[in-house]
Amino acid sequence: MVHRIVVAAALLAVIAPARARAQSDSLGHIVYQDTVAVRASRMRLTLRDLATTATVVPPDQVRLTAARGLAATVADVPGVHVYDLTGSETDAQVEARGFASLGFTSHVRVLVDEMPVNDLEGSRVNWNLLAPGQVDHVELLRGPVSYLYGDAAMAGVINIVTRSALAGWRSWGALEGGSRKEGVGEGGAAWRGGAGGFAAGVAWRDLDGWRQHSAATLASGNASGDVALTSRWTVRGNLLLHREHAEEPGALPDPLWHTDARRAFVPVLGDSVPPDFRRVHSAAGNVELRGGIGRAGLIVQAGDEARALNARETIIPAGTLDRVSNAHRQRGEARLDWPLAADAELVLGVEGEHGRLRGAYFPAVDSPRDAVGSADVTRDAIGGFALARAGLGRGFTLTAAVRGDGLHSKLAGVPGTHRVSAVSPALALNHVNVKGGNLFVSAGGAFKAPTLEQLYDPRPYLVPDGSGGFIPVTISSNALEPQRGWNVDAGVRALPAMHSRADVTFYYGRSRDEIGFDLANFRYNNIARSIHYGFEGDATAGLPYHVTAMLGYAYTRAVFDGGPNDTRQINGVPEHQLIARLTLALTTRGSIALDGRYFDRQWVDEANTYALPAYGVADVTVLQPFGPVALIGAVRNVFDRRYAGAGYVTSDFSGNPLPLYYPGPGRAFRAGIRWQPAP
């Protein structure tokens, strides 16, 4: 196994961002990430001050991964697994550290400008909400951060920071096109003056897709603004709009997924099956008041979110149904930040939300129809947290935190309430060395509450009864317990020389009452305990001839702890992940970037019977500026590699196991022009 990793490291080239901007000061070397306050930490600390595994994806890298979509901006972070669930290039999933939910939910809390965007139904994340052109940089904290964000943060938090202006006017735009009739348009502007500022961006993308029946049209808009009310008080607002119409091809059996991967349907269903699709319209807004009371800083937020979904879903052996749902959620937060001393700080906060989800399933026919399943569910959640950080001298800092959460969910018309309570502690020690690197060790607890879909999904499934007939069942269960766990991280971040850095992290954690799909009982269940441990490391170095190279590797061991699948790798989790990037800076001020990713030892079932073959994918991007205008060209999956990035096992109409695979998208080209005047 090791020799395959070594060979892949030598062969795979990687598209990397343009060189990280770097400079030196009296303490040593500072790269771009060290100059950015990481808002996801609640204390707005830089990377070297964080006692956790953290990464900041800089603007240059966001721009160069734009052709692969927003999720690709974090695909080159070791331990983060990014894949497309349908092979249509519009259904990206992001998972981390072996918490594989295969699109059913997410164990990563995702924010846009600190506003949560995990949906109310399944706590999933729609990675089409924004286009890369609307984003400035991305922050990632890996490992359990329930002590900061509560539910859905067992594997970390990702904060997407949109574009803005530091002073004066700033504008940008792009027009690009490519194979599969792909068209992309982006644009935006921002302004900042003495009393405040604003920023707005729009994006549109249309493509036919690589597989049959995978066309999509995506549109999004975002806006933000802030105004200084007094010398100490500022009001800020954010708005996020999204519209999405996308077709969804299904998973394919072996060997069809690699011999005829463009096909949209499983043959046993026949091409007469109504094509699957999803239509999503969503709007989210947030208002924030920020100021001070004495020495303490005060932040008060209020937000509102609405989402409408109309989808057609085919699930073997359940058949095809149309789904309609409407979700509405309000949230609020208040936070106090006390600077107790020059090297000590205390943050106290409380947040709550109320959400309502109404959904129904209908036969997939055009004539008038009655619902075959419906539900009206509410969820109320409240959480309070305390976070303290104090310097111990000689570069050492101690951080302690604790958070308590309570969630109540109720199905209308049914007695009883599903209740979840959790306490999430954390303790960390960090040491910043004279060159600006840091060494840390941290420990914390986390939890993941059952989603409303897992508790109350009303979809009726028809499963074989063994005698040629079918039995209607639902896969949801209101008896689910929350998944709970704890984790220990130890890592080092070093800056050995100019234009060079290295990050290494070891982690170990245990989880119990893991929520998964119990195929034997054909429903969601608390199926097992699990152990998550591994290594994440990457190094970036400036080489001769204007070359910047990065190599990253993650060993992710996520295994069931006890039960019939004891010690087996959790399905959907690649055990080995290798990342490489090479960037050549041209004398014409342009760049050529190569990017490659390799995955090995991944399974589609819990018994580790059906494997996903190891695969590697390479991309290339060429960027050539001419003043404020730049020409860009990109090739995705340069070698047209046939691979499957995900899969699952269900049962066929006779009740036998049926492994299904999602083919990855094939080679695609994209080129265009980007415009961004100097600020």
XYZ file of C-alpha atoms in Angstrom:
679
model
C 0.000 0.000 0.000
C 2.779 2.437 0.908
C 4.496 2.038 -2.461
C 1.262 3.040 -4.245
C 1.108 6.243 -2.228
C 4.744 7.050 -2.981
C 4.286 6.419 -6.697
C 1.161 8.580 -6.754
C 3.049 11.393 -5.022
C 5.681 11.318 -7.739
C 3.223 11.175 -10.634
C 0.367 13.437 -9.624
C 0.715 17.101 -10.400
C -1.419 19.548 -8.649
C -3.131 22.801 -9.492
C -2.279 25.071 -6.843
C -3.037 28.574 -6.189
C -0.667 31.251 -7.158
C 2.153 31.620 -4.669
C 1.093 32.599 -1.195
C 1.969 36.201 -0.628
C 4.655 36.373 2.001
C 6.607 38.909 3.950
C 8.917 38.920 6.945
C 8.907 40.925 10.133
C 11.013 41.041 13.256
C 9.484 37.780 14.473
C 10.259 35.808 11.349
C 8.038 34.833 8.439
C 4.374 35.587 7.939
C 2.353 34.087 5.080
C -1.037 35.362 3.932
C -3.020 33.210 6.358
C -1.282 34.758 9.379
C -2.577 38.213 8.484
C -6.248 37.129 8.500
C -8.389 37.147 11.622
C -10.242 33.818 11.617
C -13.836 34.815 12.361
C -14.939 31.216 12.817
C -12.967 31.094 16.095
C -15.418 33.561 17.733
C -12.358 35.529 18.918
C -11.063 36.519 15.457
C -7.584 35.117 16.054
C -4.930 34.463 13.428
C -3.878 30.900 12.655
C -0.795 30.896 14.862
C -2.942 31.914 17.856
C -5.423 29.060 17.370
C -5.064 25.940 19.496
C -6.760 23.777 16.899
C -6.226 22.343 13.432
C -7.035 25.223 11.124
C -6.573 26.321 7.519
C -7.283 29.524 5.611
C -7.729 29.175 1.846
C -6.464 32.483 0.395
C -8.098 34.488 -2.427
C -5.563 33.402 -5.067
C -6.364 29.748 -4.472
C -10.115 30.423 -4.539
C -9.736 32.055 -7.968
C -7.701 29.202 -9.432
C -10.145 26.503 -8.278
C -13.155 28.447 -9.565
C -13.702 26.153 -12.548
C -14.408 23.245 -10.152
C -16.994 25.068 -8.022
C -17.049 26.404 -4.484
C -16.576 23.040 -2.749
C -13.268 22.638 -4.610
C -11.781 25.519 -2.623
C -11.442 23.141 0.350
C -10.659 19.983 -1.647
C -6.904 20.499 -1.234
C -7.056 20.514 2.568
C -5.818 17.192 4.029
C -8.572 15.308 5.824
C -11.375 17.029 3.886
C -13.152 14.725 1.435
C -14.938 16.432 -1.473
C -16.885 14.441 -4.068
C -19.858 14.792 -6.401
C -22.811 12.661 -5.379
C -24.298 12.303 -8.889
C -21.415 12.979 -11.278
C -23.343 15.983 -12.611
C -20.869 18.544 -11.150
C -23.721 20.252 -9.284
C -24.139 17.997 -6.248
C -20.917 18.473 -4.299
C -20.525 17.006 -0.810
C -17.898 17.990 1.774
C -16.989 15.692 4.673
C -14.057 15.549 7.082
C -12.184 13.139 9.353
C -14.242 10.089 8.520
C -17.654 11.480 9.444
C -19.238 10.263 6.209
C -22.905 11.082 5.803
C -23.119 10.546 2.002
C -25.401 13.514 1.472
C -27.963 12.461 4.090
C -26.698 15.142 6.475
C -23.476 16.982 7.348
C -21.165 16.775 10.342
C -19.574 20.108 9.380
C -21.141 23.419 10.368
C -20.938 25.830 7.412
C -21.271 29.604 7.651
C -21.392 32.398 5.076
C -20.021 35.553 6.675
C -20.715 33.893 10.053
C -24.365 33.151 9.100
C -25.255 29.404 9.365
C -26.402 27.830 6.081
C -26.928 24.127 7.000
C -30.537 23.478 5.991
C -33.322 22.783 8.467
C -34.455 19.471 6.932
C -31.267 17.432 7.033
C -28.555 19.812 8.254
C -27.073 19.460 4.750
C -25.121 22.134 2.898
C -25.915 23.279 -0.636
C -22.491 24.093 -2.098
C -24.182 25.908 -4.984
C -25.344 28.735 -2.703
C -22.395 30.852 -3.830
C -20.010 30.813 -6.780
C -16.246 31.083 -6.172
C -16.271 34.531 -7.783
C -18.372 35.830 -4.891
C -15.900 34.553 -2.276
C -12.768 36.199 -0.873
C -11.354 33.416 1.311
C -12.444 30.340 3.278
C -11.679 29.436 6.909
C -11.670 25.859 8.223
C -11.434 24.609 11.793
C -11.123 20.808 11.776
C -12.095 18.597 14.674
C -15.032 18.893 17.075
C -16.184 22.486 17.600
C -19.509 21.869 19.311
C -18.160 24.030 22.144
C -18.548 26.967 19.716
C -21.417 25.990 17.419
C -23.316 23.127 19.041
C -25.078 20.647 16.761
C -23.614 19.535 13.400
C -20.041 20.518 14.272
C -18.495 17.122 15.111
C -16.028 17.329 12.211
C -15.415 21.073 12.153
C -16.665 24.424 10.921
C -16.184 26.177 7.572
C -16.701 29.939 7.300
C -17.001 31.320 3.749
C -16.055 35.007 3.644
C -17.474 36.948 0.700
C -15.728 39.720 -1.204
C -15.595 43.248 0.184
C -13.434 46.374 -0.071
C -10.847 47.732 2.353
C -11.093 51.305 1.049
C -12.675 53.031 -1.938
C -14.238 51.180 -4.855
C -13.588 47.624 -5.952
C -15.304 45.717 -8.759
C -14.911 42.396 -10.501
C -16.484 40.272 -13.210
C -16.061 37.176 -15.358
C -17.486 35.595 -18.501
C -16.484 31.989 -19.167
C -17.650 29.117 -21.319
C -16.693 25.555 -21.967
C -17.565 22.032 -22.978
C -20.975 20.556 -22.145
C -22.430 23.955 -23.149
C -21.188 25.397 -19.875
C -21.687 29.127 -19.436
C -20.622 31.187 -16.414
C -21.207 34.828 -15.591
C -20.122 36.590 -12.400
C -19.908 40.175 -11.265
C -19.887 42.411 -8.249
C -18.801 45.654 -6.653
C -17.855 46.912 -3.220
C -17.169 50.294 -1.649
C -15.854 51.418 1.694
C -15.699 54.925 3.068
C -15.307 56.529 6.445
C -18.797 55.737 7.781
C -19.342 52.287 6.342
C -19.422 50.209 3.211
C -21.312 47.757 1.074
C -20.652 44.825 -1.241
C -22.812 42.883 -3.673
C -22.212 40.010 -6.046
C -24.173 37.898 -8.513
C -23.358 34.655 -10.291
C -24.992 32.466 -12.912
C -24.009 29.072 -14.298
C -25.672 26.902 -16.920
C -24.469 23.525 -18.229
C -25.706 20.353 -19.864
C -23.655 18.149 -17.556
C -21.316 15.252 -18.231
C -23.843 12.455 -17.711
C -27.147 12.042 -19.492
C -29.912 13.984 -17.825
C -27.680 16.227 -15.693
C -28.393 19.741 -16.990
C -28.511 22.538 -14.430
C -29.074 26.265 -14.093
C -27.737 27.920 -10.952
C -28.094 31.554 -9.907
C -27.088 33.287 -6.694
C -26.787 36.755 -5.260
C -25.291 38.138 -2.079
C -25.138 41.560 -0.493
C -23.700 42.988 2.694
C -23.371 46.425 4.191
C -22.417 48.167 7.398
C -22.932 51.660 8.783
C -21.255 53.274 11.797
C -23.982 54.630 14.076
C -21.551 56.188 16.546
C -17.853 55.910 17.247
C -18.501 52.572 19.035
C -21.643 51.146 17.460
C -22.060 49.640 13.991
C -24.965 47.913 12.298
C -24.327 45.333 9.596
C -26.583 43.292 7.333
C -26.168 40.265 5.046
C -28.448 38.843 2.352
C -28.057 35.575 0.449
C -30.350 34.518 -2.425
C -30.252 31.302 -4.451
C -32.211 29.691 -7.280
C -31.403 26.239 -8.608
C -32.955 23.981 -11.233
C -30.960 20.778 -11.671
C -31.513 17.314 -13.084
C -30.141 14.384 -11.095
C -28.892 11.169 -12.733
C -28.931 8.093 -10.534
C -26.291 5.715 -9.260
C -25.247 2.784 -11.482
C -24.386 -0.876 -10.758
C -21.133 -2.614 -11.596
C -19.803 -2.709 -14.330
C -22.065 -0.076 -15.886
C -20.651 2.754 -13.774
C -17.329 2.598 -15.652
C -18.309 1.023 -19.014
C -21.244 3.363 -19.686
C -20.858 5.967 -16.955
C -22.811 8.671 -18.800
C -26.010 6.674 -18.491
C -28.565 8.223 -16.150
C -30.574 5.254 -14.877
C -30.193 1.740 -13.544
C -31.294 -0.634 -16.370
C -33.749 -2.523 -14.152
C -35.789 0.665 -13.824
C -35.990 1.271 -17.557
C -35.730 4.624 -19.312
C -39.458 5.171 -18.832
C -38.846 6.160 -15.197
C -39.647 9.889 -14.714
C -36.290 11.741 -14.539
C -35.202 12.956 -11.110
C -34.704 16.675 -10.506
C -34.501 19.287 -7.776
C -35.723 22.880 -7.798
C -34.610 25.027 -4.896
C -35.393 28.634 -4.049
C -33.915 30.078 -0.874
C -33.346 33.412 0.834
C -31.462 34.137 4.052
C -30.751 37.401 5.810
C -28.970 38.499 8.954
C -28.728 41.803 10.851
C -25.954 42.419 13.353
C -25.465 45.202 15.908
C -21.895 45.490 17.150
C -20.662 47.870 19.809
C -19.249 48.206 23.290
C -20.407 48.433 26.897
C -17.532 49.670 28.999
C -14.544 47.497 28.154
C -16.722 44.688 26.829
C -17.725 44.264 23.213
C -21.330 43.316 22.428
C -22.635 41.557 19.317
C -26.355 40.963 18.774
C -27.628 39.132 15.685
C -31.036 38.263 14.266
C -31.600 36.202 11.139
C -34.351 34.738 8.999
C -34.236 32.003 6.351
C -36.796 30.537 3.942
C -36.307 27.596 1.575
C -38.686 25.930 -0.881
C -37.884 22.569 -2.473
C -39.637 20.742 -5.288
C -37.918 17.481 -6.234
C -38.453 14.130 -7.893
C -36.578 11.255 -6.257
C -36.123 7.640 -7.345
C -34.866 5.246 -4.677
C -34.386 1.520 -5.241
C -36.497 -0.420 -4.348
C -38.900 2.249 -3.110
C -39.704 3.753 -6.522
C -40.246 7.350 -7.659
C -42.066 10.083 -5.770
C -42.332 13.851 -5.998
C -41.345 15.785 -2.901
C -42.429 19.277 -1.877
C -41.165 20.989 1.251
C -41.082 24.458 2.747
C -38.759 25.406 5.590
C -38.690 28.625 7.587
C -36.252 29.406 10.369
C -35.521 32.372 12.636
C -32.404 32.653 14.771
C -30.857 35.080 17.228
C -27.567 35.419 19.070
C -25.990 37.676 21.675
C -22.305 37.629 22.561
C -20.136 39.556 25.031
C -16.365 39.788 24.619
C -14.358 40.975 27.641
C -10.636 41.782 27.336
C -9.650 40.890 30.915
C -5.991 41.793 30.435
C -3.471 42.287 27.662
C -3.248 38.529 27.145
C -6.601 37.343 28.527
C -10.096 37.334 27.054
C -13.539 35.996 27.989
C -16.440 35.444 25.590
C -19.972 34.639 26.752
C -22.769 33.922 24.315
C -26.282 32.606 23.908
C -28.112 31.696 20.709
C -31.441 30.198 19.791
C -33.563 29.339 16.799
C -37.068 28.299 15.853
C -37.768 26.388 12.665
C -40.759 24.866 10.953
C -40.684 22.277 8.162
C -43.719 21.241 6.156
C -43.294 18.546 3.541
C -45.259 16.038 1.502
C -44.716 13.262 -1.046
C -46.871 12.710 -4.136
C -47.019 10.114 -6.926
C -44.738 11.134 -9.820
C -47.568 11.770 -12.289
C -48.834 14.924 -13.946
C -52.524 14.387 -13.204
C -54.149 15.642 -9.969
C -52.869 13.613 -7.054
C -53.153 13.190 -3.323
C -50.235 13.146 -0.907
C -49.019 9.687 0.075
C -47.117 11.061 3.071
C -46.891 14.423 4.806
C -45.440 15.986 7.943
C -45.469 19.321 9.754
C -42.528 19.540 12.162
C -41.103 22.250 14.405
C -37.715 22.451 16.081
C -36.599 24.827 18.824
C -32.976 25.030 19.885
C -31.079 27.057 22.456
C -27.425 27.050 23.405
C -25.145 28.990 25.715
C -21.355 28.996 25.781
C -18.360 30.437 27.615
C -14.900 30.700 26.081
C -11.827 31.932 27.966
C -8.266 32.460 26.744
C -5.318 33.500 28.901
C -1.592 33.872 28.332
C 0.703 31.860 30.582
C 3.955 33.560 29.570
C 6.822 32.446 27.303
C 4.469 32.150 24.342
C 2.001 29.762 26.003
C -1.764 30.323 25.933
C -4.486 28.265 27.627
C -8.020 28.133 26.213
C -11.026 26.616 27.991
C -14.625 26.462 26.814
C -17.939 24.842 27.587
C -21.308 24.936 25.864
C -24.737 23.563 26.723
C -27.433 22.849 24.128
C -31.062 21.817 24.148
C -33.158 20.870 21.087
C -36.874 20.093 21.057
C -38.558 18.656 17.941
C -42.265 17.956 17.551
C -44.487 16.452 14.859
C -47.834 18.234 14.589
C -50.805 16.138 15.615
C -48.719 13.533 17.439
C -48.253 13.560 21.232
C -44.762 13.797 22.617
C -41.602 15.766 21.905
C -38.161 14.535 20.874
C -35.636 16.132 23.245
C -31.862 16.381 22.985
C -29.518 17.901 25.551
C -25.736 18.041 25.404
C -22.747 19.592 27.138
C -19.627 20.160 25.026
C -16.382 21.046 26.873
C -12.982 21.908 25.390
C -9.484 22.576 26.703
C -6.423 23.567 24.651
C -2.832 24.681 25.116
C -0.986 26.634 22.422
C 2.614 27.803 22.119
C 3.764 30.401 19.554
C 7.459 30.211 18.753
C 9.789 33.041 17.803
C 9.372 32.441 14.044
C 5.586 32.700 14.211
C 4.765 28.991 14.057
C 2.839 27.246 16.794
C 2.493 23.949 18.650
C -0.829 22.935 20.199
C -2.739 20.180 21.940
C -6.512 20.251 22.419
C -9.335 18.041 23.641
C -13.071 18.467 23.301
C -16.485 16.859 23.213
C -19.096 17.094 20.469
C -22.564 15.897 19.510
C -24.782 15.539 16.452
C -28.542 15.613 16.932
C -30.835 13.552 14.687
C -32.123 15.660 11.803
C -35.808 16.325 11.215
C -35.693 14.018 8.191
C -34.157 11.209 10.218
C -36.829 11.663 12.899
C -39.989 12.329 10.890
C -39.500 11.789 7.125
C -42.967 10.670 5.902
C -41.850 9.079 2.615
C -43.501 5.644 2.210
C -41.080 2.968 1.010
C -42.259 -0.256 -0.583
C -39.910 -3.103 0.319
C -40.185 -6.771 -0.726
C -42.018 -9.011 1.737
C -40.274 -12.178 0.478
C -43.374 -13.614 -1.208
C -43.586 -11.405 -4.274
C -45.419 -8.558 -2.567
C -44.368 -5.301 -0.938
C -44.737 -3.767 2.521
C -45.030 0.020 3.012
C -42.560 1.337 5.623
C -40.908 4.612 6.590
C -37.176 4.825 7.271
C -37.386 7.615 9.859
C -37.411 6.928 13.595
C -38.350 9.322 16.395
C -36.494 7.090 18.866
C -33.051 8.140 17.613
C -30.497 9.280 20.163
C -27.916 11.981 19.394
C -24.453 10.927 18.334
C -21.871 11.942 20.965
C -18.110 11.883 20.940
C -14.818 13.334 22.093
C -11.526 14.060 20.347
C -7.873 14.920 21.046
C -5.707 16.877 18.580
C -1.970 17.552 18.690
C -0.275 19.523 15.961
C 2.508 21.814 14.883
C 2.648 24.584 12.328
C 6.154 25.590 11.261
C 7.553 28.372 9.088
C 11.108 27.156 8.433
C 11.973 29.669 5.691
C 10.534 32.370 3.485
C 7.759 31.102 1.190
C 7.673 27.816 3.143
C 5.403 26.336 5.764
C 4.420 22.940 7.134
C 1.402 21.723 9.101
C 1.171 18.374 10.874
C -1.693 17.105 13.051
C -2.439 13.819 14.816
C -5.918 13.182 16.204
C -7.862 10.485 18.018
C -11.539 10.386 18.892
C -14.394 8.085 19.830
C -18.064 8.372 19.023
C -21.113 6.489 20.252
C -24.696 6.111 19.088
C -23.591 6.850 15.524
C -26.618 7.484 13.334
C -26.680 5.525 10.093
C -28.913 3.614 7.761
C -29.612 0.134 9.105
C -30.133 -1.914 5.932
C -31.217 -5.005 7.856
C -34.150 -3.109 9.386
C -34.428 -0.615 6.482
C -34.483 2.490 8.663
C -32.295 5.021 10.413
C -30.854 3.713 13.647
C -28.129 4.281 16.229
C -26.069 1.589 14.591
C -22.715 1.562 16.375
C -19.838 3.177 18.170
C -16.886 4.368 16.109
C -13.236 5.344 16.473
C -11.689 8.122 14.397
C -7.942 8.626 14.323
C -5.380 9.703 11.806
C -2.733 12.029 10.503
C -3.068 15.212 8.441
C -0.063 17.008 7.046
C 0.945 19.343 4.261
C 4.002 21.369 3.300
C 4.421 24.269 0.896
C 7.786 25.456 -0.377
C 9.111 27.994 -2.848
C 11.473 26.282 -5.324
C 13.900 27.624 -7.941
C 12.634 28.887 -11.299
C 9.570 30.550 -9.768
C 7.929 27.253 -8.799
C 5.801 26.770 -5.693
C 5.048 23.207 -4.624
C 2.666 21.759 -2.060
C 2.291 18.145 -0.961
C -0.375 16.975 1.455
C -1.401 13.607 2.857
C -4.145 12.399 5.179
C -4.427 8.986 6.790
C -8.040 8.710 7.918
C -8.925 5.651 9.956
C -12.620 5.671 10.818
C -13.779 2.269 12.050
C -16.799 0.719 13.698
C -16.191 -0.065 17.362
C -18.042 -3.249 18.219
C -20.935 -4.987 16.495
C -20.847 -7.182 13.374
C -18.544 -4.768 11.509
C -16.064 -4.218 14.322
C -12.744 -2.639 13.139
C -14.012 -2.212 9.570
C -13.637 1.150 7.813
C -16.804 3.246 7.783
C -18.284 3.214 4.294
C -17.667 6.325 2.219
C -14.405 7.236 3.986
C -11.134 7.079 1.978
C -8.332 5.768 4.172
C -5.571 7.426 2.133
C -5.761 10.897 0.589
C -2.863 12.454 -1.298
C -2.823 16.029 -2.590
C -0.170 17.732 -4.731
C 0.093 21.212 -6.238
C 2.624 22.826 -8.541
C 2.496 26.457 -9.622
C 4.834 28.030 -12.157
C 4.964 31.833 -12.108
C 5.626 33.070 -15.656
C 7.774 36.047 -16.576
C 4.659 37.522 -18.195
C 3.072 37.766 -14.709
C 0.886 34.796 -15.541
C 0.874 31.335 -13.994
C 0.392 27.672 -14.848
C -1.040 25.588 -12.045
C -1.376 21.814 -11.753
C -3.527 20.127 -9.144
C -3.924 16.418 -8.380
C -5.814 14.359 -5.803
C -5.551 10.625 -5.095
C -7.831 8.431 -2.936
C -7.412 4.809 -1.875
C -9.171 2.176 0.284
C -12.763 3.358 0.248
C -15.842 1.143 0.628
C -19.510 1.476 -0.281
C -20.809 -0.847 2.443
C -20.264 -1.278 6.174
C -19.046 -4.860 5.818
C -16.260 -3.682 3.452
C -17.352 -6.151 0.790
C -17.733 -3.727 -2.133
C -14.814 -1.384 -2.765
C -14.462 1.866 -4.653
C -11.325 1.401 -6.789
C -8.463 3.766 -5.983
C -8.369 6.766 -8.282
C -6.497 9.968 -9.016
C -7.753 13.109 -10.751
C -5.635 15.963 -12.140
C -6.616 19.488 -13.258
C -4.693 22.293 -14.916
C -5.301 26.059 -14.927
C -3.544 28.759 -16.962
C -3.939 32.422 -16.007
C -2.490 35.373 -17.932
C -3.276 38.943 -16.828
C -3.196 42.005 -19.090
C -3.598 44.913 -16.725
C -7.032 44.707 -15.084
C -8.085 41.929 -17.489
C -6.988 38.292 -17.275
C -7.476 35.380 -19.629
C -8.035 32.027 -17.955
C -8.257 28.474 -19.220
C -8.868 25.284 -17.235
C -9.116 21.569 -17.907
C -10.851 19.443 -15.293
C -9.933 15.745 -15.064
C -7.165 16.167 -17.638
C -6.697 12.444 -18.283
C -10.454 11.747 -18.464
C -10.110 9.330 -15.565
C -13.063 6.971 -15.083
C -13.789 6.683 -11.388
C -16.550 6.541 -8.801
C -16.303 9.002 -5.942
C -19.111 7.532 -3.835
C -21.626 4.722 -3.650
C -23.958 2.793 -1.401
C -25.576 -0.617 -1.043
C -29.321 -1.117 -1.173
C -31.467 -4.133 -2.094
C -32.963 -5.000 -5.461
C -36.587 -5.909 -6.056
C -35.856 -9.482 -4.950
C -34.301 -8.387 -1.674
C -30.693 -9.146 -2.700
C -27.825 -6.709 -1.985
C -27.330 -4.202 -4.812
C -24.174 -2.051 -4.740
C -24.556 1.219 -6.654
C -21.864 3.725 -7.656
C -21.852 7.424 -8.571
C -19.493 7.951 -11.548
C -17.221 10.976 -11.279
C -17.404 13.667 -13.982
C -15.148 13.187 -17.013
C -12.841 15.646 -18.728
C -14.147 19.171 -19.294
C -12.728 22.428 -20.656
C -13.449 25.996 -19.642
C -11.994 29.332 -20.744
C -12.900 32.959 -20.392
C -12.024 36.448 -19.357
C -11.930 37.937 -15.885
C -11.887 41.595 -14.976
C -10.682 43.018 -11.712
C -9.223 46.543 -11.655
C -6.638 47.304 -9.009
C -8.298 48.473 -5.775
